[in-house]
Amino acid sequence: MTNNVETGEDLRVLLRCLGQRFECLGADAPQIDDILLRWAGVLPDEGPEPGWQGLADQLLRALDAPSVGLAEPAPLGDEPPVSSSAELRVLLLALAADFARDRAWTQDRLAQGLWAGDGGGWASGSMAQFLESWEAWLGARLGRPPASSGAPPFEPVTWASLAWQLGAARVYE
């Protein structure tokens, strides 16, 4: 897939295309935690703020990386603020573990014949849904000031704003 992402709107187009690709894969699509673990694996140890192009490049490298399997379930903790690629890696690993925890909780509820909707911390159960949520959240937020005083500005894309986007995509419906 070619990557010419200069703006947030360009990233939205890329996320839509990727979401459709994952939708077509159906049950064969990689899990969210596998992709997050891949992403953590391809991040540089140090580097400049990613910008829209760098963000797209990272995401595409993660998608092209070999599967690393699924994360061990663990809840999100008090992850430190993100201001570097190394700190983003810590967040990606924590998000992967949290998704695995959410998936295990949902599977356990379903195995018991219990309703599992609206109970987990993740609004998305598939990579296609996660990308759709991320794209929709960006569409709702681009061009507007941050929704809370603690949110970093979206542009230029920084490690901190990327972490904010991932956190928002995790819960956005």
GROMACS .gro file of C-alpha atoms in nm, residues 8-160:
model
  153
    8GLY     CA    1  -0.497   1.427   0.929
    9GLU     CA    2  -0.751   1.390   0.650
   10ASP     CA    3  -0.497   1.184   0.453
   11LEU     CA    4  -0.453   0.961   0.757
   12ARG     CA    5  -0.831   0.919   0.779
   13VAL     CA    6  -0.833   0.795   0.418
   14LEU     CA    7  -0.552   0.550   0.497
   15LEU     CA    8  -0.733   0.425   0.809
   16ARG     CA    9  -1.052   0.370   0.606
   17CYS     CA   10  -0.860   0.173   0.340
   18LEU     CA   11  -0.684  -0.036   0.602
   19GLY     CA   12  -1.010  -0.096   0.786
   20GLN     CA   13  -1.169  -0.225   0.466
   21ARG     CA   14  -0.870  -0.452   0.410
   22PHE     CA   15  -0.909  -0.601   0.757
   23GLU     CA   16  -1.284  -0.630   0.711
   24CYS     CA   17  -1.225  -0.843   0.400
   25LEU     CA   18  -0.993  -1.072   0.596
   26GLY     CA   19  -1.274  -1.148   0.840
   27ALA     CA   20  -1.179  -1.412   1.096
   28ASP     CA   21  -0.830  -1.438   0.940
   29ALA     CA   22  -0.748  -1.076   1.031
   30PRO     CA   23  -0.480  -1.026   1.296
   31GLN     CA   24  -0.599  -0.930   1.643
   32ILE     CA   25  -0.554  -0.576   1.776
   33ASP     CA   26  -0.299  -0.686   2.035
   34ASP     CA   27  -0.087  -0.861   1.771
   35ILE     CA   28  -0.075  -0.539   1.565
   36LEU     CA   29   0.006  -0.327   1.872
   37LEU     CA   30   0.289  -0.566   1.964
   38ARG     CA   31   0.420  -0.552   1.606
   39TRP     CA   32   0.405  -0.172   1.619
   40ALA     CA   33   0.604  -0.168   1.944
   41GLY     CA   34   0.861  -0.390   1.772
   42VAL     CA   35   0.913  -0.164   1.472
   43LEU     CA   36   0.935   0.167   1.658
   44PRO     CA   37   1.276   0.327   1.654
   45ASP     CA   38   1.442   0.365   1.994
   46GLU     CA   39   1.477   0.735   1.933
   47GLY     CA   40   1.355   0.966   1.668
   48PRO     CA   41   1.196   1.295   1.586
   49GLU     CA   42   0.825   1.359   1.637
   50PRO     CA   43   0.645   1.140   1.382
   51GLY     CA   44   0.419   1.387   1.197
   52TRP     CA   45   0.132   1.249   0.989
   53GLN     CA   46   0.369   1.082   0.741
   54GLY     CA   47   0.578   0.921   1.013
   55LEU     CA   48   0.266   0.796   1.189
   56ALA     CA   49   0.138   0.638   0.868
   57ASP     CA   50   0.481   0.485   0.798
   58GLN     CA   51   0.493   0.332   1.147
   59LEU     CA   52   0.145   0.187   1.113
   60LEU     CA   53   0.218   0.036   0.773
   61ARG     CA   54   0.549  -0.111   0.897
   62ALA     CA   55   0.363  -0.267   1.189
   63LEU     CA   56   0.103  -0.419   0.957
   64ASP     CA   57   0.376  -0.563   0.733
   65ALA     CA   58   0.579  -0.703   1.023
   66PRO     CA   59   0.548  -1.073   1.098
   67SER     CA   60   0.298  -1.174   1.362
   68VAL     CA   61   0.434  -1.187   1.713
   69GLY     CA   62   0.129  -1.356   1.859
   70LEU     CA   63  -0.112  -1.236   2.121
   71ALA     CA   64  -0.038  -1.040   2.435
   72GLU     CA   65  -0.066  -1.172   2.788
   73PRO     CA   66  -0.376  -1.021   2.951
   74ALA     CA   67  -0.314  -0.737   3.196
   75PRO     CA   68  -0.510  -0.426   3.284
   76LEU     CA   69  -0.392  -0.079   3.194
   77GLY     CA   70  -0.207   0.083   3.478
   78ASP     CA   71  -0.089   0.436   3.526
   79GLU     CA   72   0.124   0.449   3.216
   80PRO     CA   73   0.355   0.750   3.213
   81PRO     CA   74   0.289   1.038   2.975
   82VAL     CA   75   0.430   0.980   2.630
   83SER     CA   76   0.692   1.215   2.494
   84SER     CA   77   0.924   0.980   2.304
   85SER     CA   78   0.915   0.672   2.085
   86ALA     CA   79   1.044   0.462   2.380
   87GLU     CA   80   0.751   0.581   2.594
   88LEU     CA   81   0.509   0.511   2.308
   89ARG     CA   82   0.647   0.156   2.297
   90VAL     CA   83   0.560   0.115   2.666
   91LEU     CA   84   0.208   0.239   2.595
   92LEU     CA   85   0.165   0.007   2.294
   93LEU     CA   86   0.267  -0.292   2.505
   94ALA     CA   87   0.026  -0.187   2.781
   95LEU     CA   88  -0.258  -0.136   2.532
   96ALA     CA   89  -0.192  -0.480   2.379
   97ALA     CA   90  -0.208  -0.644   2.723
   98ASP     CA   91  -0.523  -0.451   2.808
   99PHE     CA   92  -0.689  -0.561   2.484
  100ALA     CA   93  -0.595  -0.922   2.562
  101ARG     CA   94  -0.751  -0.879   2.908
  102ASP     CA   95  -1.067  -0.740   2.752
  103ARG     CA   96  -1.083  -1.025   2.499
  104ALA     CA   97  -1.040  -1.287   2.775
  105TRP     CA   98  -1.315  -1.123   2.982
  106THR     CA   99  -1.551  -1.120   2.683
  107GLN     CA  100  -1.476  -1.482   2.592
  108ASP     CA  101  -1.530  -1.589   2.952
  109ARG     CA  102  -1.867  -1.412   2.968
  110LEU     CA  103  -1.978  -1.568   2.641
  111ALA     CA  104  -1.864  -1.915   2.752
  112GLN     CA  105  -2.084  -1.876   3.059
  113GLY     CA  106  -2.379  -1.777   2.841
  114LEU     CA  107  -2.372  -1.423   2.979
  115TRP     CA  108  -2.413  -1.099   2.791
  116ALA     CA  109  -2.074  -0.949   2.711
  117GLY     CA  110  -2.167  -0.618   2.546
  118ASP     CA  111  -2.070  -0.283   2.698
  119GLY     CA  112  -1.864  -0.448   2.969
  120GLY     CA  113  -1.509  -0.423   2.846
  121GLY     CA  114  -1.282  -0.126   2.820
  122TRP     CA  115  -1.243  -0.156   2.443
  123ALA     CA  116  -1.512  -0.031   2.207
  124SER     CA  117  -1.365  -0.245   1.927
  125GLY     CA  118  -1.321  -0.618   1.912
  126SER     CA  119  -1.143  -0.632   1.576
  127MET     CA  120  -0.869  -0.443   1.397
  128ALA     CA  121  -1.120  -0.328   1.135
  129GLN     CA  122  -1.342  -0.180   1.408
  130PHE     CA  123  -1.045  -0.020   1.585
  131LEU     CA  124  -0.930   0.151   1.264
  132GLU     CA  125  -1.288   0.263   1.199
  133SER     CA  126  -1.309   0.409   1.551
  134TRP     CA  127  -0.974   0.586   1.511
  135GLU     CA  128  -1.081   0.731   1.176
  136ALA     CA  129  -1.420   0.845   1.313
  137TRP     CA  130  -1.261   1.001   1.619
  138LEU     CA  131  -1.013   1.190   1.402
  139GLY     CA  132  -1.301   1.310   1.185
  140ALA     CA  133  -1.479   1.442   1.492
  141ARG     CA  134  -1.168   1.612   1.638
  142LEU     CA  135  -0.956   1.744   1.350
  143GLY     CA  136  -0.974   2.120   1.314
  144ARG     CA  137  -1.109   2.162   1.665
  145PRO     CA  138  -0.927   2.249   1.983
  146PRO     CA  139  -0.850   1.960   2.218
  147ALA     CA  140  -1.161   1.842   2.405
  148SER     CA  141  -0.991   1.854   2.744
  149SER     CA  142  -0.724   2.070   2.899
  150GLY     CA  143  -0.485   1.772   2.930
  151ALA     CA  144  -0.502   1.679   2.562
  152PRO     CA  145  -0.209   1.775   2.340
  153PRO     CA  146  -0.275   1.956   2.012
  154PHE     CA  147  -0.314   1.724   1.713
  155GLU     CA  148  -0.082   1.912   1.486
  156PRO     CA  149   0.197   1.875   1.453
  157VAL     CA  150   0.165   1.505   1.534
  158THR     CA  151   0.385   1.431   1.832
  159TRP     CA  152   0.447   1.117   2.035
  160ALA     CA  153   0.209   1.261   2.294
   0.00000   0.00000   0.00000
